[in-house]
Amino acid sequence: MAARVWLPSVWNEKKGTDEMTDKNMLLRPVWEGGQVFRETFAMVGDGEPCSAPFLLEPEKVIVIESYDKSCTFDLGKDCYVEDGRLVLTQDSRMPHTGWNSFYYDSFEEAKEGQKSNAMDLDFGPVATTDGKFLNLNAIGNPEMITRWQAAVTYETREKWTGYRPVSRIARLPRLYGKWKRKEKVRIVLYGDSISCGCDCSGLYGLEPKQPQWSELLMESLQDFYGVPIEFINTSVGGVDTEWAIENAWERAASYQPDLVLLGFGMNDRCVGEEYRKKTKRLMERIREKAPETEFVLIATSLPNPLSETEPHYFCAHQHEYAGSLRLLCGQGVVLADVQGVQREVMKRKRYIDLTGNLLNHPNDYLARIQAQVLDTVLKP
């Protein structure tokens, strides 16, 4: 795969004022509070009125948009805020639907529905823990989910009280030293479909065309350090850490990177201790050919909790991986705990508010959170 070199001020040269404002807000951490940018709300419900939860108590709503930015909606006319929720009015223009758009009642119905999937899936139907079956037609087609998600920008006075990522750049002395000396660095992203950019709207050419989380991250780091980054993404969808070990020389070590971002785990589903051992083997494999490489271990975002069912167990032990990976950290190896932030978010918001495929991919909002976590870890 060819390297991608990010040049300083590319966004400044090509983007207008509104998009520059978006750029500045996209990587503003959700845990900072203040102004919350385009938080997503799935307007789904079978009862009246339809509503969705805020992450933080809103003080002032700035703008309510459709996910694709094609429409704006009016507070009071289309919706109102009540008890920490965005609630639709009876005559709301905001797109909304029932839960039967996403969950089938029977195996037979799910099997028949899966025939219309544009992708030839090698699994399914997928049962849920509450006795229904996932509609898998959003896989490769995130609009099936995001068309029902509103994006709200608002101000809050509520303080985030949960887990907060912190800088770990001092524990990556070789990389940090090169940045401080204004030397060009080479970064490899090696992971699964989430690292490929699924389900960021920009990957599919869909509005609002938010860049992949890795692109947001690289541009932010390059702007901050003022040094070109040679960025190489060798990620492959649907793979696990065993596959990563087998292909480590070709897809990571051969580039002699200064830093490797390891983004596996969603497809492993093994217990945390086993995942830690596999990740240790993966790093050792890379360092056989690239001994000076440093690592960021990404604790994967979490799948739909309703998918913890046989025979697939798409939701299994992923929630254990942050704790397991933390045991591997030290000089030259740091953790980016994406799932730690997602767990805090899901204390109030639902998985349907955060996903692009209903199963295991983030939407633009959760993908931004992933970029925010890594951006925090990799800056002083």
Short mmCIF file of C-alpha atoms in Angstrom, two decimals:
data_model
loop_
_atom_site.label_atom_id
_atom_site.label_comp_id
_atom_site.label_asym_id
_atom_site.label_seq_id
_atom_site.Cartn_x
_atom_site.Cartn_y
_atom_site.Cartn_z
CA MET A 1 0.00 0.00 0.00
CA ALA A 2 1.38 3.41 -0.95
CA ALA A 3 2.28 5.85 1.79
CA ARG A 4 0.25 8.99 2.30
CA VAL A 5 2.16 12.14 3.20
CA TRP A 6 0.20 14.83 4.99
CA LEU A 7 1.42 18.36 4.28
CA PRO A 8 0.89 21.25 6.72
CA SER A 9 -2.07 23.58 6.12
CA VAL A 10 -3.76 21.40 3.47
CA TRP A 11 -7.12 22.00 5.15
CA ASN A 12 -6.48 25.75 5.41
CA GLU A 13 -5.80 26.00 1.69
CA LYS A 14 -8.76 23.96 0.52
CA LYS A 15 -11.52 24.54 3.03
CA GLY A 16 -13.84 27.43 3.74
CA THR A 17 -14.56 29.17 7.03
CA ASP A 18 -17.43 26.88 8.04
CA GLU A 19 -15.36 23.78 7.41
CA MET A 20 -12.44 25.25 9.33
CA THR A 21 -14.81 25.72 12.28
CA ASP A 22 -15.86 22.09 11.92
CA LYS A 23 -12.22 21.01 11.83
CA ASN A 24 -11.49 22.84 15.07
CA MET A 25 -14.47 21.20 16.77
CA LEU A 26 -14.15 17.66 15.43
CA LEU A 27 -11.25 16.85 17.72
CA ARG A 28 -12.44 18.80 20.74
CA PRO A 29 -12.70 16.03 23.37
CA VAL A 30 -16.22 15.14 24.49
CA TRP A 31 -14.93 14.95 28.06
CA GLU A 32 -14.07 18.67 28.02
CA GLY A 33 -17.73 19.70 28.08
CA GLY A 34 -18.49 23.33 27.22
CA GLN A 35 -19.66 23.24 23.62
CA VAL A 36 -20.56 19.75 22.40
CA PHE A 37 -20.28 19.40 18.63
CA ARG A 38 -22.68 17.31 16.51
CA GLU A 39 -23.52 14.69 19.11
CA THR A 40 -25.71 12.08 17.43
CA PHE A 41 -29.22 11.08 18.50
CA ALA A 42 -31.05 8.14 16.91
CA MET A 43 -34.69 9.13 16.73
CA VAL A 44 -36.11 5.66 17.22
CA GLY A 45 -39.01 4.55 19.33
CA ASP A 46 -42.33 2.74 19.28
CA GLY A 47 -44.01 4.82 21.94
CA GLU A 48 -44.97 8.46 21.97
CA PRO A 49 -43.23 10.76 22.04
CA CYS A 50 -40.02 9.59 20.34
CA SER A 51 -36.89 10.75 22.20
CA ALA A 52 -33.15 10.19 22.60
CA PRO A 53 -30.74 11.04 25.45
CA PHE A 54 -28.13 13.79 25.69
CA LEU A 55 -24.67 12.86 26.91
CA LEU A 56 -24.48 15.99 29.08
CA GLU A 57 -27.29 18.21 30.34
CA PRO A 58 -27.82 20.93 27.69
CA GLU A 59 -27.74 24.56 28.76
CA LYS A 60 -28.31 25.96 25.27
CA VAL A 61 -29.03 24.21 21.97
CA ILE A 62 -27.06 25.86 19.16
CA VAL A 63 -28.15 23.87 16.11
CA ILE A 64 -30.07 20.69 15.31
CA GLU A 65 -29.18 19.10 11.97
CA SER A 66 -29.80 15.94 10.04
CA TYR A 67 -26.81 13.59 10.10
CA ASP A 68 -25.91 14.53 6.52
CA LYS A 69 -26.29 18.29 7.22
CA SER A 70 -28.93 18.63 4.51
CA CYS A 71 -31.60 19.90 6.93
CA THR A 72 -31.80 21.96 10.09
CA PHE A 73 -34.62 21.72 12.59
CA ASP A 74 -36.23 24.12 15.02
CA LEU A 75 -36.29 23.74 18.77
CA GLY A 76 -39.90 24.16 19.81
CA LYS A 77 -41.38 23.37 16.40
CA ASP A 78 -39.69 20.03 15.69
CA CYS A 79 -38.47 18.99 19.12
CA TYR A 80 -37.92 20.09 22.70
CA VAL A 81 -35.62 19.22 25.58
CA GLU A 82 -37.04 17.46 28.61
CA ASP A 83 -35.29 15.57 31.42
CA GLY A 84 -32.01 15.30 29.53
CA ARG A 85 -33.61 14.03 26.34
CA LEU A 86 -34.32 15.40 22.89
CA VAL A 87 -38.05 14.81 22.37
CA LEU A 88 -39.89 15.05 19.06
CA THR A 89 -43.06 17.09 18.76
CA GLN A 90 -46.18 15.53 17.27
CA ASP A 91 -45.68 17.31 13.93
CA SER A 92 -41.89 17.09 13.86
CA ARG A 93 -40.11 17.20 10.51
CA MET A 94 -37.21 15.22 11.94
CA PRO A 95 -36.80 11.70 10.49
CA HIS A 96 -37.82 9.03 12.99
CA THR A 97 -38.72 5.37 12.89
CA GLY A 98 -39.63 2.36 15.00
CA TRP A 99 -37.38 -0.35 16.40
CA ASN A 100 -38.67 -2.79 13.79
CA SER A 101 -36.45 -0.98 11.27
CA PHE A 102 -33.45 -2.50 13.03
CA TYR A 103 -34.58 -5.71 14.70
CA TYR A 104 -36.54 -8.68 13.35
CA ASP A 105 -38.90 -10.73 15.49
CA SER A 106 -37.91 -14.15 14.12
CA PHE A 107 -35.02 -16.08 12.58
CA GLU A 108 -37.02 -16.70 9.40
CA GLU A 109 -37.80 -13.00 8.99
CA ALA A 110 -34.14 -12.11 9.56
CA LYS A 111 -32.94 -14.72 7.06
CA GLU A 112 -35.32 -13.45 4.41
CA GLY A 113 -34.38 -9.84 5.12
CA GLN A 114 -30.69 -10.62 4.78
CA LYS A 115 -31.21 -11.62 1.15
CA SER A 116 -31.49 -7.94 0.25
CA ASN A 117 -28.07 -7.12 1.72
CA ALA A 118 -25.77 -5.64 -0.90
CA MET A 119 -22.84 -7.49 0.68
CA ASP A 120 -22.46 -11.25 0.56
CA LEU A 121 -22.15 -11.89 4.29
CA ASP A 122 -20.66 -15.18 5.45
CA PHE A 123 -22.61 -15.11 8.71
CA GLY A 124 -26.06 -14.44 10.05
CA PRO A 125 -28.74 -14.11 11.11
CA VAL A 126 -27.47 -12.68 14.41
CA ALA A 127 -29.68 -13.16 17.44
CA THR A 128 -29.92 -10.61 20.25
CA THR A 129 -29.96 -11.15 23.98
CA ASP A 130 -33.60 -10.00 24.13
CA GLY A 131 -34.84 -12.64 21.68
CA LYS A 132 -34.83 -10.66 18.43
CA PHE A 133 -32.49 -10.61 15.41
CA LEU A 134 -30.32 -7.81 14.03
CA ASN A 135 -31.09 -6.25 10.68
CA LEU A 136 -27.68 -6.70 9.04
CA ASN A 137 -28.48 -4.68 5.94
CA ALA A 138 -26.69 -1.66 7.39
CA ILE A 139 -23.36 -3.47 6.96
CA GLY A 140 -21.74 -1.62 4.08
CA ASN A 141 -24.75 0.70 4.01
CA PRO A 142 -24.49 3.07 7.01
CA GLU A 143 -27.21 5.36 5.65
CA MET A 144 -29.73 2.77 6.81
CA ILE A 145 -28.83 3.80 10.37
CA THR A 146 -27.60 7.37 10.05
CA ARG A 147 -30.64 8.66 8.15
CA TRP A 148 -32.47 8.38 11.49
CA GLN A 149 -29.72 10.09 13.50
CA ALA A 150 -29.87 13.80 14.24
CA ALA A 151 -26.73 15.78 15.06
CA VAL A 152 -27.02 18.38 17.81
CA THR A 153 -24.49 21.04 18.78
CA TYR A 154 -25.12 22.45 22.23
CA GLU A 155 -23.57 24.10 25.26
CA THR A 156 -23.44 22.46 28.66
CA ARG A 157 -22.33 23.38 32.15
CA GLU A 158 -22.29 19.80 33.34
CA LYS A 159 -18.83 18.44 34.13
CA TRP A 160 -17.62 15.08 32.85
CA THR A 161 -16.90 12.91 35.89
CA GLY A 162 -15.79 9.67 34.25
CA TYR A 163 -12.60 8.32 32.71
CA ARG A 164 -10.45 10.94 30.96
CA PRO A 165 -7.56 10.06 28.62
CA VAL A 166 -4.24 11.78 29.31
CA SER A 167 -1.04 12.44 27.38
CA ARG A 168 1.38 9.53 27.03
CA ILE A 169 3.76 11.06 24.50
CA ALA A 170 6.62 11.20 27.03
CA ARG A 171 6.57 7.39 27.08
CA LEU A 172 7.32 7.36 23.35
CA PRO A 173 10.77 9.00 23.57
CA ARG A 174 12.02 8.11 20.10
CA LEU A 175 8.93 9.45 18.34
CA TYR A 176 8.66 12.51 20.58
CA GLY A 177 12.33 13.27 20.13
CA LYS A 178 11.99 13.28 16.35
CA TRP A 179 8.97 15.57 16.56
CA LYS A 180 10.81 17.99 18.84
CA ARG A 181 13.76 18.01 16.43
CA LYS A 182 11.32 18.71 13.57
CA GLU A 183 12.23 15.48 11.79
CA LYS A 184 9.79 13.70 9.50
CA VAL A 185 8.15 10.65 11.08
CA ARG A 186 6.58 7.51 9.65
CA ILE A 187 3.43 6.08 11.25
CA VAL A 188 1.74 2.79 10.34
CA LEU A 189 -1.87 2.06 11.26
CA TYR A 190 -2.35 -1.70 11.38
CA GLY A 191 -5.80 -2.87 12.35
CA ASP A 192 -9.23 -4.13 11.33
CA SER A 193 -12.23 -2.53 9.60
CA ILE A 194 -12.54 0.22 12.21
CA SER A 195 -8.99 1.26 11.34
CA CYS A 196 -9.97 1.08 7.66
CA GLY A 197 -12.42 3.88 8.48
CA CYS A 198 -15.71 2.01 8.64
CA ASP A 199 -18.29 3.60 9.03
CA CYS A 200 -17.04 7.18 8.62
CA SER A 201 -19.21 8.98 6.08
CA GLY A 202 -16.20 10.18 4.10
CA LEU A 203 -15.13 6.60 3.39
CA TYR A 204 -18.37 6.04 1.46
CA GLY A 205 -18.55 9.48 -0.14
CA LEU A 206 -21.67 10.21 1.90
CA GLU A 207 -22.54 13.54 3.47
CA PRO A 208 -21.31 15.08 5.70
CA LYS A 209 -18.14 13.43 4.32
CA GLN A 210 -16.36 13.41 7.64
CA PRO A 211 -12.81 12.15 7.09
CA GLN A 212 -11.78 8.82 8.53
CA TRP A 213 -10.72 9.10 12.16
CA SER A 214 -7.11 8.32 11.23
CA GLU A 215 -7.07 11.19 8.73
CA LEU A 216 -8.41 13.59 11.35
CA LEU A 217 -5.72 12.40 13.73
CA MET A 218 -2.82 12.67 11.28
CA GLU A 219 -3.76 16.16 10.18
CA SER A 220 -4.11 17.29 13.79
CA LEU A 221 -0.71 15.86 14.76
CA GLN A 222 0.93 17.38 11.72
CA ASP A 223 -0.56 20.80 12.41
CA PHE A 224 0.51 20.61 16.06
CA TYR A 225 4.10 19.45 15.56
CA GLY A 226 4.67 21.27 12.27
CA VAL A 227 6.37 18.24 10.73
CA PRO A 228 5.24 16.14 7.74
CA ILE A 229 3.98 12.69 8.66
CA GLU A 230 4.33 9.76 6.32
CA PHE A 231 1.18 7.84 7.15
CA ILE A 232 0.64 4.28 5.96
CA ASN A 233 -2.63 2.46 6.63
CA THR A 234 -2.34 -1.29 6.05
CA SER A 235 -5.53 -2.26 7.87
CA VAL A 236 -7.83 -5.01 6.59
CA GLY A 237 -11.47 -5.56 7.51
CA GLY A 238 -12.65 -8.70 9.27
CA VAL A 239 -9.27 -9.83 10.62
CA ASP A 240 -8.02 -10.60 14.11
CA THR A 241 -4.71 -10.57 15.95
CA GLU A 242 -3.69 -14.07 14.83
CA TRP A 243 -3.93 -12.85 11.24
CA ALA A 244 -2.01 -9.73 12.23
CA ILE A 245 0.87 -11.81 13.63
CA GLU A 246 1.12 -13.83 10.41
CA ASN A 247 1.25 -10.68 8.28
CA ALA A 248 3.21 -8.42 10.62
CA TRP A 249 6.45 -8.29 8.63
CA GLU A 250 4.79 -7.32 5.37
CA ARG A 251 2.14 -4.96 6.71
CA ALA A 252 4.03 -3.25 9.53
CA ALA A 253 7.71 -4.07 10.04
CA SER A 254 8.71 -3.72 6.38
CA TYR A 255 8.03 0.02 6.54
CA GLN A 256 10.49 0.53 9.42
CA PRO A 257 7.99 2.82 11.16
CA ASP A 258 8.68 5.16 14.04
CA LEU A 259 5.24 4.34 15.44
CA VAL A 260 2.70 1.58 14.88
CA LEU A 261 -0.91 2.10 15.92
CA LEU A 262 -2.31 -1.38 16.61
CA GLY A 263 -6.08 -1.43 16.10
CA PHE A 264 -7.24 -5.01 16.52
CA GLY A 265 -9.57 -6.66 19.02
CA MET A 266 -13.09 -6.30 17.67
CA ASN A 267 -12.82 -9.63 15.84
CA ASP A 268 -10.75 -11.50 18.43
CA ARG A 269 -13.50 -12.15 21.01
CA CYS A 270 -11.13 -14.20 23.18
CA VAL A 271 -10.65 -13.58 26.90
CA GLY A 272 -8.52 -10.63 27.91
CA GLU A 273 -5.48 -12.62 29.01
CA GLU A 274 -5.31 -14.45 25.68
CA TYR A 275 -5.67 -11.17 23.80
CA ARG A 276 -2.81 -9.67 25.80
CA LYS A 277 -0.55 -12.62 24.92
CA LYS A 278 -1.44 -12.35 21.24
CA THR A 279 -0.75 -8.62 21.22
CA LYS A 280 2.60 -9.19 22.93
CA ARG A 281 3.50 -11.73 20.22
CA LEU A 282 2.43 -9.25 17.55
CA MET A 283 4.70 -6.51 18.91
CA GLU A 284 7.59 -8.96 19.20
CA ARG A 285 7.03 -10.06 15.63
CA ILE A 286 7.17 -6.47 14.36
CA ARG A 287 10.26 -5.68 16.41
CA GLU A 288 12.12 -8.65 14.94
CA LYS A 289 12.46 -6.57 11.76
CA ALA A 290 11.88 -3.06 13.16
CA PRO A 291 13.46 -3.08 16.64
CA GLU A 292 13.16 0.66 17.30
CA THR A 293 9.44 0.87 16.59
CA GLU A 294 7.19 2.26 19.33
CA PHE A 295 3.53 1.36 19.76
CA VAL A 296 0.12 2.74 20.60
CA LEU A 297 -2.23 -0.08 21.59
CA ILE A 298 -5.81 0.89 20.77
CA ALA A 299 -8.38 -0.63 23.12
CA THR A 300 -11.11 -1.21 20.55
CA SER A 301 -14.47 0.49 20.62
CA LEU A 302 -17.24 -1.81 21.80
CA PRO A 303 -19.84 -3.70 19.71
CA ASN A 304 -23.60 -3.83 20.13
CA PRO A 305 -24.10 -5.30 23.62
CA LEU A 306 -27.20 -7.15 22.39
CA SER A 307 -25.01 -9.29 20.10
CA GLU A 308 -23.57 -11.39 22.95
CA THR A 309 -25.26 -14.50 21.57
CA GLU A 310 -24.26 -17.84 20.09
CA PRO A 311 -22.93 -18.95 17.71
CA HIS A 312 -21.14 -15.75 16.65
CA TYR A 313 -20.70 -13.83 19.92
CA PHE A 314 -19.86 -10.56 18.17
CA CYS A 315 -19.98 -9.05 21.63
CA ALA A 316 -17.80 -11.23 23.84
CA HIS A 317 -14.72 -10.20 25.83
CA GLN A 318 -13.80 -6.96 24.06
CA HIS A 319 -14.59 -4.97 27.21
CA GLU A 320 -11.66 -6.71 28.94
CA TYR A 321 -9.05 -5.55 26.45
CA ALA A 322 -8.17 -2.15 27.89
CA GLY A 323 -7.19 -3.73 31.19
CA SER A 324 -5.25 -6.48 29.43
CA LEU A 325 -3.36 -4.11 27.14
CA ARG A 326 -2.48 -1.81 30.04
CA LEU A 327 -0.26 -4.61 31.39
CA LEU A 328 1.87 -4.38 28.23
CA CYS A 329 2.52 -0.66 28.55
CA GLY A 330 5.78 0.96 29.51
CA GLN A 331 8.59 2.82 27.79
CA GLY A 332 7.84 2.71 24.07
CA VAL A 333 4.35 1.22 24.44
CA VAL A 334 1.25 3.21 25.43
CA LEU A 335 -2.50 2.62 25.59
CA ALA A 336 -5.27 4.56 23.83
CA ASP A 337 -8.34 3.53 25.79
CA VAL A 338 -11.17 4.22 23.35
CA GLN A 339 -13.51 1.79 25.07
CA GLY A 340 -13.01 3.54 28.40
CA VAL A 341 -14.54 6.71 26.97
CA GLN A 342 -17.27 4.78 25.12
CA ARG A 343 -18.30 3.08 28.36
CA GLU A 344 -18.76 6.49 29.96
CA VAL A 345 -20.76 7.72 26.98
CA MET A 346 -23.01 4.66 27.09
CA LYS A 347 -23.96 5.30 30.69
CA ARG A 348 -26.42 7.75 29.12
CA LYS A 349 -26.49 7.20 25.38
CA ARG A 350 -27.56 4.03 23.57
CA TYR A 351 -25.60 1.97 21.09
CA ILE A 352 -28.01 2.99 18.32
CA ASP A 353 -26.88 6.61 18.88
CA LEU A 354 -23.22 5.70 18.22
CA THR A 355 -23.18 3.11 15.45
CA GLY A 356 -23.02 3.09 11.68
CA ASN A 357 -23.92 -0.56 11.12
CA LEU A 358 -25.82 -1.67 14.27
CA LEU A 359 -23.27 -4.43 14.92
CA ASN A 360 -19.72 -3.23 15.56
CA HIS A 361 -18.80 -0.11 13.57
CA PRO A 362 -18.83 3.46 14.92
CA ASN A 363 -20.68 6.29 13.23
CA ASP A 364 -19.00 9.67 12.65
CA TYR A 365 -19.53 10.73 16.26
CA LEU A 366 -17.94 7.67 17.89
CA ALA A 367 -15.18 7.64 15.25
CA ARG A 368 -14.35 11.22 16.25
CA ILE A 369 -14.12 10.10 19.86
CA GLN A 370 -11.54 7.52 18.79
CA ALA A 371 -9.53 10.26 17.09
CA GLN A 372 -9.89 12.48 20.17
CA VAL A 373 -8.49 9.76 22.44
CA LEU A 374 -5.43 9.17 20.26
CA ASP A 375 -4.92 12.90 19.73
CA THR A 376 -4.80 13.38 23.49
CA VAL A 377 -2.41 10.46 24.01
CA LEU A 378 0.01 11.67 21.32
CA LYS A 379 0.30 15.32 22.37
CA PRO A 380 1.99 16.75 25.49
#
